[in-house]
PDB file of N, CA and C in Angstrom:
ATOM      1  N   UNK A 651     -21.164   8.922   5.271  1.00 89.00           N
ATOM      2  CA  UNK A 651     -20.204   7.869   5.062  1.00 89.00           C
ATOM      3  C   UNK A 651     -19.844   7.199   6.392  1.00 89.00           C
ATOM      4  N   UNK A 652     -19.726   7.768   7.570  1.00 94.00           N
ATOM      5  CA  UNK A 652     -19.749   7.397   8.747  1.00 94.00           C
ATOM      6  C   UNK A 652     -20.682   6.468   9.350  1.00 94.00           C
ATOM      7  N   UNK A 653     -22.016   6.516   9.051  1.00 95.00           N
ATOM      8  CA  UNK A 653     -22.702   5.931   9.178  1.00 95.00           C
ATOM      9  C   UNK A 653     -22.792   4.656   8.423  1.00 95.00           C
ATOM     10  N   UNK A 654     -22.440   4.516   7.228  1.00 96.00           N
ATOM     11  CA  UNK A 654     -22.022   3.098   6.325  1.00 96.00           C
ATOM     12  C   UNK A 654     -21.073   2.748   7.045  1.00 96.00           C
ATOM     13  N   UNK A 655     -19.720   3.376   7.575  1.00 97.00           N
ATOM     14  CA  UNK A 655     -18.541   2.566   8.243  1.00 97.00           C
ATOM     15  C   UNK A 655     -19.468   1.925   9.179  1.00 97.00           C
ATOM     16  N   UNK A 656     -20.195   2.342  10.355  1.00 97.00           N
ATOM     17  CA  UNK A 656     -20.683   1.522  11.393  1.00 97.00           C
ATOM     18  C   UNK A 656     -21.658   0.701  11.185  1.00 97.00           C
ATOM     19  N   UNK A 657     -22.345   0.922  10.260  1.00 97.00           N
ATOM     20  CA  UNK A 657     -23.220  -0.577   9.644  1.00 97.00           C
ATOM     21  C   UNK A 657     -22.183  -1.507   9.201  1.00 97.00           C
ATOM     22  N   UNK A 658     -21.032  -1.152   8.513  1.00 98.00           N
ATOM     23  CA  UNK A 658     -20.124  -2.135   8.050  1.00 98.00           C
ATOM     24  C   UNK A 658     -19.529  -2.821   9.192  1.00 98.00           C
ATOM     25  N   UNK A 659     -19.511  -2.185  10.500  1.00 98.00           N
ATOM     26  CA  UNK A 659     -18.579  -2.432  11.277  1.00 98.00           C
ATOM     27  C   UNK A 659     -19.380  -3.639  12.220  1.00 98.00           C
ATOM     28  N   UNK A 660     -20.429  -3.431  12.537  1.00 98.00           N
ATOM     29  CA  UNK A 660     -21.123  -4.150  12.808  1.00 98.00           C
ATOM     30  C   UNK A 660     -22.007  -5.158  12.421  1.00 98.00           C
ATOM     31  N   UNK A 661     -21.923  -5.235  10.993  1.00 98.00           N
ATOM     32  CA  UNK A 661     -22.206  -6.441  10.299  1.00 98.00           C
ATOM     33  C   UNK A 661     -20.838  -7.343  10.119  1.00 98.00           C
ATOM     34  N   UNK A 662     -19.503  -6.872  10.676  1.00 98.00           N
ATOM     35  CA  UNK A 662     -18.649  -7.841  10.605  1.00 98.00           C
ATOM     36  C   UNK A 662     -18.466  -8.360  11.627  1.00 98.00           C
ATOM     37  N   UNK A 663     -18.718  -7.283  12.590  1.00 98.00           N
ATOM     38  CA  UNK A 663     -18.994  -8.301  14.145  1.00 98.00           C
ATOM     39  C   UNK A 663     -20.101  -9.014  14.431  1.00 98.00           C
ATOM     40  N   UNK A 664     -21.012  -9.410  13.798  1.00 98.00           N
ATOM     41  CA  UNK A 664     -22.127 -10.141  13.472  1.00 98.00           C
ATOM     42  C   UNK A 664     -22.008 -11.150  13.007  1.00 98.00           C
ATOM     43  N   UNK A 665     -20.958 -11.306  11.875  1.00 98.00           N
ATOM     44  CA  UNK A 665     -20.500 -12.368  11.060  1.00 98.00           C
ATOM     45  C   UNK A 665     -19.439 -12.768  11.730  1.00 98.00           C
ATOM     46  N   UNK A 666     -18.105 -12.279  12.588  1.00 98.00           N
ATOM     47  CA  UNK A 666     -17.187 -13.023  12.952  1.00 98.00           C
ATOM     48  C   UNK A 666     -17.661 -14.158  14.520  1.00 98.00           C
ATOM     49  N   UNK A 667     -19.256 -13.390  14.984  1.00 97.00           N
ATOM     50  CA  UNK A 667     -19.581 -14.046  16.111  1.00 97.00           C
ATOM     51  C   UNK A 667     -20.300 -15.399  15.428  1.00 97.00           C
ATOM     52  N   UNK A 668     -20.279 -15.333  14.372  1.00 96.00           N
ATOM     53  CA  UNK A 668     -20.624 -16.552  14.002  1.00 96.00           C
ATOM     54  C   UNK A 668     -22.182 -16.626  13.372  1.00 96.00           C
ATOM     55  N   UNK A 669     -22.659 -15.662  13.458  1.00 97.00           N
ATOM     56  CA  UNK A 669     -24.691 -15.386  13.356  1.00 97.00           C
ATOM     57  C   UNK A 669     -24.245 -15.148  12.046  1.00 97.00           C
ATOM     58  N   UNK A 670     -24.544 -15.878  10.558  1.00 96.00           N
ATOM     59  CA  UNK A 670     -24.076 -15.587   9.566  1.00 96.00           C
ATOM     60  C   UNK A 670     -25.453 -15.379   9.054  1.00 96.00           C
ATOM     61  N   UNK A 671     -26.921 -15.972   9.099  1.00 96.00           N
ATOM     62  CA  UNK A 671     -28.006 -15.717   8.971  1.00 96.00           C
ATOM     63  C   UNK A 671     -28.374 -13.750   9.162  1.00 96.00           C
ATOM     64  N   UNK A 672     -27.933 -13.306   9.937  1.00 97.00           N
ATOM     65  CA  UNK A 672     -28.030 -12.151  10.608  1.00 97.00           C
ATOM     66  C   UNK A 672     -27.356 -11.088   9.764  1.00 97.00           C
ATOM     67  N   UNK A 673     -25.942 -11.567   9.703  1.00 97.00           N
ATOM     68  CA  UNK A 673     -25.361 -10.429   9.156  1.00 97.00           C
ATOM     69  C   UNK A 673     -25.784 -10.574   7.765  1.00 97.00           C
ATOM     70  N   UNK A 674     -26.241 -11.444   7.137  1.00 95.00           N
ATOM     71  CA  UNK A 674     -26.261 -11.651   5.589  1.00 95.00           C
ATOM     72  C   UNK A 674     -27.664 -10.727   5.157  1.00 95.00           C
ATOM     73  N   UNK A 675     -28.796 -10.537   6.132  1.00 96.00           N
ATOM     74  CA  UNK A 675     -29.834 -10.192   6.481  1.00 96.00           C
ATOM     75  C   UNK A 675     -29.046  -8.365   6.514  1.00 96.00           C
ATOM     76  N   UNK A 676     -28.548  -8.666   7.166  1.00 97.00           N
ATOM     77  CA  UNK A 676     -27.829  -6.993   7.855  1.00 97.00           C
ATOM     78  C   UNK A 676     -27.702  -6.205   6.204  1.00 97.00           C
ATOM     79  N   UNK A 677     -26.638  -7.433   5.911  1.00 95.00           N
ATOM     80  CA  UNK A 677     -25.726  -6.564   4.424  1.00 95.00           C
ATOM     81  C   UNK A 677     -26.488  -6.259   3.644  1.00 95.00           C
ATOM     82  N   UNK A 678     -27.910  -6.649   3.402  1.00 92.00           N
ATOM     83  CA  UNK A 678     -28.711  -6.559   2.013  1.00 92.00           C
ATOM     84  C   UNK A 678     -29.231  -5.002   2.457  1.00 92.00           C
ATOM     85  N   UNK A 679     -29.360  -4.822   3.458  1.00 94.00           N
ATOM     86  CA  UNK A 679     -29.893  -3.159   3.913  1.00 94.00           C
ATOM     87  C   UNK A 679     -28.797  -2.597   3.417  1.00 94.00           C
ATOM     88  N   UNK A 680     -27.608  -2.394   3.636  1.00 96.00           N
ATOM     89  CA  UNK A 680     -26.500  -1.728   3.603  1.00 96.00           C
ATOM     90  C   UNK A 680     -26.382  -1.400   1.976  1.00 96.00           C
ATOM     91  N   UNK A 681     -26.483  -2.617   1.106  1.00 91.00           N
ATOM     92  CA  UNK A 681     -26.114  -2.409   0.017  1.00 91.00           C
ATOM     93  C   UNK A 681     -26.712  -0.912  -1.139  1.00 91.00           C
ATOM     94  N   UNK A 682     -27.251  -0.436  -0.637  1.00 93.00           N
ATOM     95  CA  UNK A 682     -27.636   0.749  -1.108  1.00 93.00           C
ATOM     96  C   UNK A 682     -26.744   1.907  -1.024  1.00 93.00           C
ATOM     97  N   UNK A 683     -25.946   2.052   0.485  1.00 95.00           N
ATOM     98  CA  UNK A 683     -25.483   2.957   0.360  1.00 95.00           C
ATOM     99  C   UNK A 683     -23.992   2.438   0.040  1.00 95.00           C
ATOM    100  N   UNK A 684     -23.599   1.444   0.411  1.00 95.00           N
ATOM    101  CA  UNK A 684     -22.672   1.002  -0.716  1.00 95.00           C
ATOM    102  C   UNK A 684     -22.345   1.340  -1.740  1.00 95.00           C
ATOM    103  N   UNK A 685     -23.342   1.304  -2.728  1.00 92.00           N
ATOM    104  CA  UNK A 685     -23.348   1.650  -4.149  1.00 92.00           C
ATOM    105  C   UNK A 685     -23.053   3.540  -4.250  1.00 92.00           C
ATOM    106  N   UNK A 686     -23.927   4.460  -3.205  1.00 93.00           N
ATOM    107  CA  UNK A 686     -23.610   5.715  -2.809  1.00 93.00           C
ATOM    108  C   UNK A 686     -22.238   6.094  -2.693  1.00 93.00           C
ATOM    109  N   UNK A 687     -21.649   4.805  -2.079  1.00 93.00           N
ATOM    110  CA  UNK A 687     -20.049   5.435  -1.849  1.00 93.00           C
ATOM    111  C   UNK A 687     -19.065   5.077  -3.340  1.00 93.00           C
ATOM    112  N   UNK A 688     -19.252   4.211  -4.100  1.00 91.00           N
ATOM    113  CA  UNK A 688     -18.987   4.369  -5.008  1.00 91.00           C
ATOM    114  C   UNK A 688     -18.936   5.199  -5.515  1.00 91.00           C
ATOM    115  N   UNK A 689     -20.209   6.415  -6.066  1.00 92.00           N
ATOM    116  CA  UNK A 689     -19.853   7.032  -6.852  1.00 92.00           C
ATOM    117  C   UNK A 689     -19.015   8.211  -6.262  1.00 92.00           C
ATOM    118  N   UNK A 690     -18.388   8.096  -5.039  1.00 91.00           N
ATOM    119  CA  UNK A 690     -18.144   9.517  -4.247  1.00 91.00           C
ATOM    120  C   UNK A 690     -16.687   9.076  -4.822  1.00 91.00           C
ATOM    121  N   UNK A 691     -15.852   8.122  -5.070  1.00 93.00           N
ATOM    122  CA  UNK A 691     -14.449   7.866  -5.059  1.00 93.00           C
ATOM    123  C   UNK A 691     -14.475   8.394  -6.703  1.00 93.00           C
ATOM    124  N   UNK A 692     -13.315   9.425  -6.144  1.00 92.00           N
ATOM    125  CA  UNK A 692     -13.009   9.713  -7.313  1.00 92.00           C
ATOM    126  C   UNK A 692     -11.335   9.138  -7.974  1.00 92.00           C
ATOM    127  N   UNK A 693     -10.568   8.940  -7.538  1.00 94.00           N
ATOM    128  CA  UNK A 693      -9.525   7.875  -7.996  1.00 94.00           C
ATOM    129  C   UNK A 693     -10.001   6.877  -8.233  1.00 94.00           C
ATOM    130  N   UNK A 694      -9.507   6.436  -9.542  1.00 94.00           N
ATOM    131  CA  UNK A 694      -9.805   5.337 -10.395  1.00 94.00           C
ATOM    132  C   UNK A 694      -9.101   4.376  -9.812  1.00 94.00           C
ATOM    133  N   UNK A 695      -8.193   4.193  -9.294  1.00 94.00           N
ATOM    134  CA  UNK A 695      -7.624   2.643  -8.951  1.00 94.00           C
ATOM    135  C   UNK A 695      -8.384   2.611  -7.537  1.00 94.00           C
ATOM    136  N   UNK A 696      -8.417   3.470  -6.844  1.00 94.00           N
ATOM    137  CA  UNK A 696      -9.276   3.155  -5.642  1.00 94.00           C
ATOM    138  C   UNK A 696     -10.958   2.537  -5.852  1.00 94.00           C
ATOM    139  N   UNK A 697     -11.033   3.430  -6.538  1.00 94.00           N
ATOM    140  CA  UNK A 697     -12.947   2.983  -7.113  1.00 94.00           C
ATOM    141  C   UNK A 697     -12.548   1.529  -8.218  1.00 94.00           C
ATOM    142  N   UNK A 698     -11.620   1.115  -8.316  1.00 94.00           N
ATOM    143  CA  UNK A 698     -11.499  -0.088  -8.828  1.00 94.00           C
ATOM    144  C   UNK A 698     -11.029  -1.211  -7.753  1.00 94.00           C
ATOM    145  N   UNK A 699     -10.633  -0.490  -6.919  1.00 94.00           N
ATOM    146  CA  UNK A 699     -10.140  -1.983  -5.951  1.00 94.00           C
ATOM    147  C   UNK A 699     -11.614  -1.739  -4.697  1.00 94.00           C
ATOM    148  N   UNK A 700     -12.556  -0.658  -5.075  1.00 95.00           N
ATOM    149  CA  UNK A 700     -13.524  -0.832  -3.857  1.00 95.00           C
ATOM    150  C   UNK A 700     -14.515  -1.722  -4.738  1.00 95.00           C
ATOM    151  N   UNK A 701     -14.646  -1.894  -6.090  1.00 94.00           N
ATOM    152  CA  UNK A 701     -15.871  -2.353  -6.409  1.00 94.00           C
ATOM    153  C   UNK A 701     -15.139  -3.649  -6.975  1.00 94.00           C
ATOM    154  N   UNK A 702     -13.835  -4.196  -7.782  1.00 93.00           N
ATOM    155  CA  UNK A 702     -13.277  -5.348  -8.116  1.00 93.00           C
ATOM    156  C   UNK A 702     -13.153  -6.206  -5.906  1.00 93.00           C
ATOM    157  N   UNK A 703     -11.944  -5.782  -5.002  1.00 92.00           N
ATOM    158  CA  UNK A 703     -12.042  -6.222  -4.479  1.00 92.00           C
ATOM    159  C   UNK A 703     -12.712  -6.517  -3.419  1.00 92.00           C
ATOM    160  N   UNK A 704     -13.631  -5.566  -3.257  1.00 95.00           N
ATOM    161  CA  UNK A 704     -14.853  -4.943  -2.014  1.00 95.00           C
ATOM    162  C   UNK A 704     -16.581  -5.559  -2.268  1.00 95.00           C
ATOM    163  N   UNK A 705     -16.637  -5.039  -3.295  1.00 96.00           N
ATOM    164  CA  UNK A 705     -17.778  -5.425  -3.615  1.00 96.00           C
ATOM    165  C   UNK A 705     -18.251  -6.659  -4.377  1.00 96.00           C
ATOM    166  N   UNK A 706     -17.520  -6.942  -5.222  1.00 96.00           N
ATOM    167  CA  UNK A 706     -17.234  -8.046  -5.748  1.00 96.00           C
ATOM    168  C   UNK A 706     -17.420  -9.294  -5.274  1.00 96.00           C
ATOM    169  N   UNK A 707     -16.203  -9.317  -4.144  1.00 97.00           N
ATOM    170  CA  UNK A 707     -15.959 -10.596  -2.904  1.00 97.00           C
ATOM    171  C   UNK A 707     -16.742 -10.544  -1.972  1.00 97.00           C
ATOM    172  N   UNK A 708     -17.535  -9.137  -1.880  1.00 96.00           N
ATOM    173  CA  UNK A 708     -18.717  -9.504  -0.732  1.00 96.00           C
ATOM    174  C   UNK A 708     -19.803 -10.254  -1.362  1.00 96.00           C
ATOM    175  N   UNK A 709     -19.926  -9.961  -2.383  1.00 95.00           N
ATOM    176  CA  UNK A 709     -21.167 -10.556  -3.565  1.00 95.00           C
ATOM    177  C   UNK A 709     -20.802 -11.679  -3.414  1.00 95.00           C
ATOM    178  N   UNK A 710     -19.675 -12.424  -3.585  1.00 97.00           N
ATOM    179  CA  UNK A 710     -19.563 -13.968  -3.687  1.00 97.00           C
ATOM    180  C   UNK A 710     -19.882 -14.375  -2.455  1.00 97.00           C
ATOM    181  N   UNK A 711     -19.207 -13.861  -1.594  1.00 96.00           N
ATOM    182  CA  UNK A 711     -19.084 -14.247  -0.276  1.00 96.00           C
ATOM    183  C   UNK A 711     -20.162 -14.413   0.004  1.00 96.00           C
ATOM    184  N   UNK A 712     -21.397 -13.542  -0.121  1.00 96.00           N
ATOM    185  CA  UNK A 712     -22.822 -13.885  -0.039  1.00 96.00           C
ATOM    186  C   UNK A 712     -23.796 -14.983  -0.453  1.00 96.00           C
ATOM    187  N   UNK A 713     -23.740 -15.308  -1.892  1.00 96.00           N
ATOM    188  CA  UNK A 713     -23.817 -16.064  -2.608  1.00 96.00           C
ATOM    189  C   UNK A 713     -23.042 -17.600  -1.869  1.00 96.00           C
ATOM    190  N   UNK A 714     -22.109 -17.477  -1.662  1.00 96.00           N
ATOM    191  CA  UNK A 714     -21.601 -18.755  -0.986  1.00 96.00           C
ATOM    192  C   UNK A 714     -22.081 -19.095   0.372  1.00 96.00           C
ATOM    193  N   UNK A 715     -22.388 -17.741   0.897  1.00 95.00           N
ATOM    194  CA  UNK A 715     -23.430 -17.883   2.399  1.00 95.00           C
ATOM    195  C   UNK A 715     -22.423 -18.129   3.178  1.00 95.00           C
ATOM    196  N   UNK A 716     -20.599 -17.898   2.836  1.00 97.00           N
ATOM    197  CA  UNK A 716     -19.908 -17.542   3.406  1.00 97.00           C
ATOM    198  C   UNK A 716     -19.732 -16.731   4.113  1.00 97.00           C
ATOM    199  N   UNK A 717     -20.004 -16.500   6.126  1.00 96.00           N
ATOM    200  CA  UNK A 717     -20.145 -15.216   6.936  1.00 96.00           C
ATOM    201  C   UNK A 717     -18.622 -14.942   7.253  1.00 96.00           C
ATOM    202  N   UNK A 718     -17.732 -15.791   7.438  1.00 97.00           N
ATOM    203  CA  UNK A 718     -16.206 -15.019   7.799  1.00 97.00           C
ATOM    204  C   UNK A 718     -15.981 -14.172   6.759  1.00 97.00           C
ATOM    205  N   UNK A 719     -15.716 -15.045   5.506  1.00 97.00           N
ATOM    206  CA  UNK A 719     -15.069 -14.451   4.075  1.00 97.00           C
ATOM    207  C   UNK A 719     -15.587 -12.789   3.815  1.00 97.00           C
ATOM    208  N   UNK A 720     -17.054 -13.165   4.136  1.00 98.00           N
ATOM    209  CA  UNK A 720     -17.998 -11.682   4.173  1.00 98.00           C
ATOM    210  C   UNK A 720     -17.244 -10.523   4.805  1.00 98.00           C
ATOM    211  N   UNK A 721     -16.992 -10.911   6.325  1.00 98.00           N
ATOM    212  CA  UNK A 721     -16.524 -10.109   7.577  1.00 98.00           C
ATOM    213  C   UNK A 721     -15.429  -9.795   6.761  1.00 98.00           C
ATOM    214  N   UNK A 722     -14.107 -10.556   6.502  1.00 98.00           N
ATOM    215  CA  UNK A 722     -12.850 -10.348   6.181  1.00 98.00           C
ATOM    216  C   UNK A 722     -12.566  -8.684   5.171  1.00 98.00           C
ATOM    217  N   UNK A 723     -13.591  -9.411   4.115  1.00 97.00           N
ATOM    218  CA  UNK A 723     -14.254  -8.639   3.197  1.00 97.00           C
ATOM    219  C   UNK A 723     -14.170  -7.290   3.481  1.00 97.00           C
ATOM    220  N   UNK A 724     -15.665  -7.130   4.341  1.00 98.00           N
ATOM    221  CA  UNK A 724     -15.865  -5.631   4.939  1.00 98.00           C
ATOM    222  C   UNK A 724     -14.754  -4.893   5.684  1.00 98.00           C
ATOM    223  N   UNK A 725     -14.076  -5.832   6.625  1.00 97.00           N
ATOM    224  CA  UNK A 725     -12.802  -5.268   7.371  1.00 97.00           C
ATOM    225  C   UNK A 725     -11.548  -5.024   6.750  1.00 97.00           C
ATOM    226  N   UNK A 726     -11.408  -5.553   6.201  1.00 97.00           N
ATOM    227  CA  UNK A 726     -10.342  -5.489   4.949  1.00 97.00           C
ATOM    228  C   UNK A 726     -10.265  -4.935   3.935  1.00 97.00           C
ATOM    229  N   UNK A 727     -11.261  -4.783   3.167  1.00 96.00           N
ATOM    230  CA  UNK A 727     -11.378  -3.731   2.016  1.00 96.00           C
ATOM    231  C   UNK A 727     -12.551  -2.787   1.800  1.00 96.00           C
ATOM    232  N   UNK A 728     -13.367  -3.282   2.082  1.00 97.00           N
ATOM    233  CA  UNK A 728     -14.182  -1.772   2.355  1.00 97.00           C
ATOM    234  C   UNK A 728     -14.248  -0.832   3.480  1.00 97.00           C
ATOM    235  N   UNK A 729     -14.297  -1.216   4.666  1.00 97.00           N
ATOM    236  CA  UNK A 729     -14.252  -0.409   5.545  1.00 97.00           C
ATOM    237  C   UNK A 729     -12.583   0.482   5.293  1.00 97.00           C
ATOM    238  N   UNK A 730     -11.629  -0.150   4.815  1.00 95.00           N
ATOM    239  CA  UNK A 730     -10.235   0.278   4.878  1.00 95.00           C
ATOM    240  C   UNK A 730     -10.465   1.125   3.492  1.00 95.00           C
ATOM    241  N   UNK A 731     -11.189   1.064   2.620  1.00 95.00           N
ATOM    242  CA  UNK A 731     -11.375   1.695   1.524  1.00 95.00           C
ATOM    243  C   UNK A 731     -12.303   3.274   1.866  1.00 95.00           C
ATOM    244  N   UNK A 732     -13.353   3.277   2.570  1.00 95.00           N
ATOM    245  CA  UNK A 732     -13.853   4.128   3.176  1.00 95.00           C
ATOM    246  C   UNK A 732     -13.501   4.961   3.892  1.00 95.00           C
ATOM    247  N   UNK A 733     -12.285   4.611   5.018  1.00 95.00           N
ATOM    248  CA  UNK A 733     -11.720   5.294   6.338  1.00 95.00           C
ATOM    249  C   UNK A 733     -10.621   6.002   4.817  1.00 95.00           C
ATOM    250  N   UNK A 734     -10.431   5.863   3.788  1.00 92.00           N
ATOM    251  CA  UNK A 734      -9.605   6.657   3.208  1.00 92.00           C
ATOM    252  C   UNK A 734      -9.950   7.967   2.547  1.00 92.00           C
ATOM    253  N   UNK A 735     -11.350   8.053   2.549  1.00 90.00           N
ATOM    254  CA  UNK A 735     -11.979   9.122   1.795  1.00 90.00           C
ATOM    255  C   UNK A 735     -12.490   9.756   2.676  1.00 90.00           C
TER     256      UNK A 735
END
């Protein structure tokens, strides 16, 4: 799980430097173990606000080819969702 925090961590510093090509490139690796940490949360409102507000808004955010919204994303609710388990 440590190792997902620092891919996360560094695909948001990727995206807040502005290289949104890069990190968007970055996140599609990541998304695997993403899905791994899902099934590890076992509280239901937590495993609902990591995959409604975490995963969700990174998906759009992607899709929109939005790189801040992305960053915000990862720093804000997943990485903060992760450092809790």
């Amino acid at each position: 799980m440590e190792e997902t925090r620092e891919k996360l961590s560094c695909i948001a510093d990727t995206l807040y430097k502005g290289d949104t090509l890069v990190g968007m490139a970055m996140m599609t690796q990541v998304i695997e173990d993403l899905a791994k940490v899902s099934t590890m949360i076992e509280d239901e409102d937590l495993a609902s606000r990591y995959i409604n507000d975490g995963l969700m808004q990174a998906l759009e955010a992607m899709e929109s080819n939005d790189g801040t919204l992305l960053a915000d994303v990862i720093t804000y609710e997943l990485i903060e969702i992760i450092d809790l388990l």
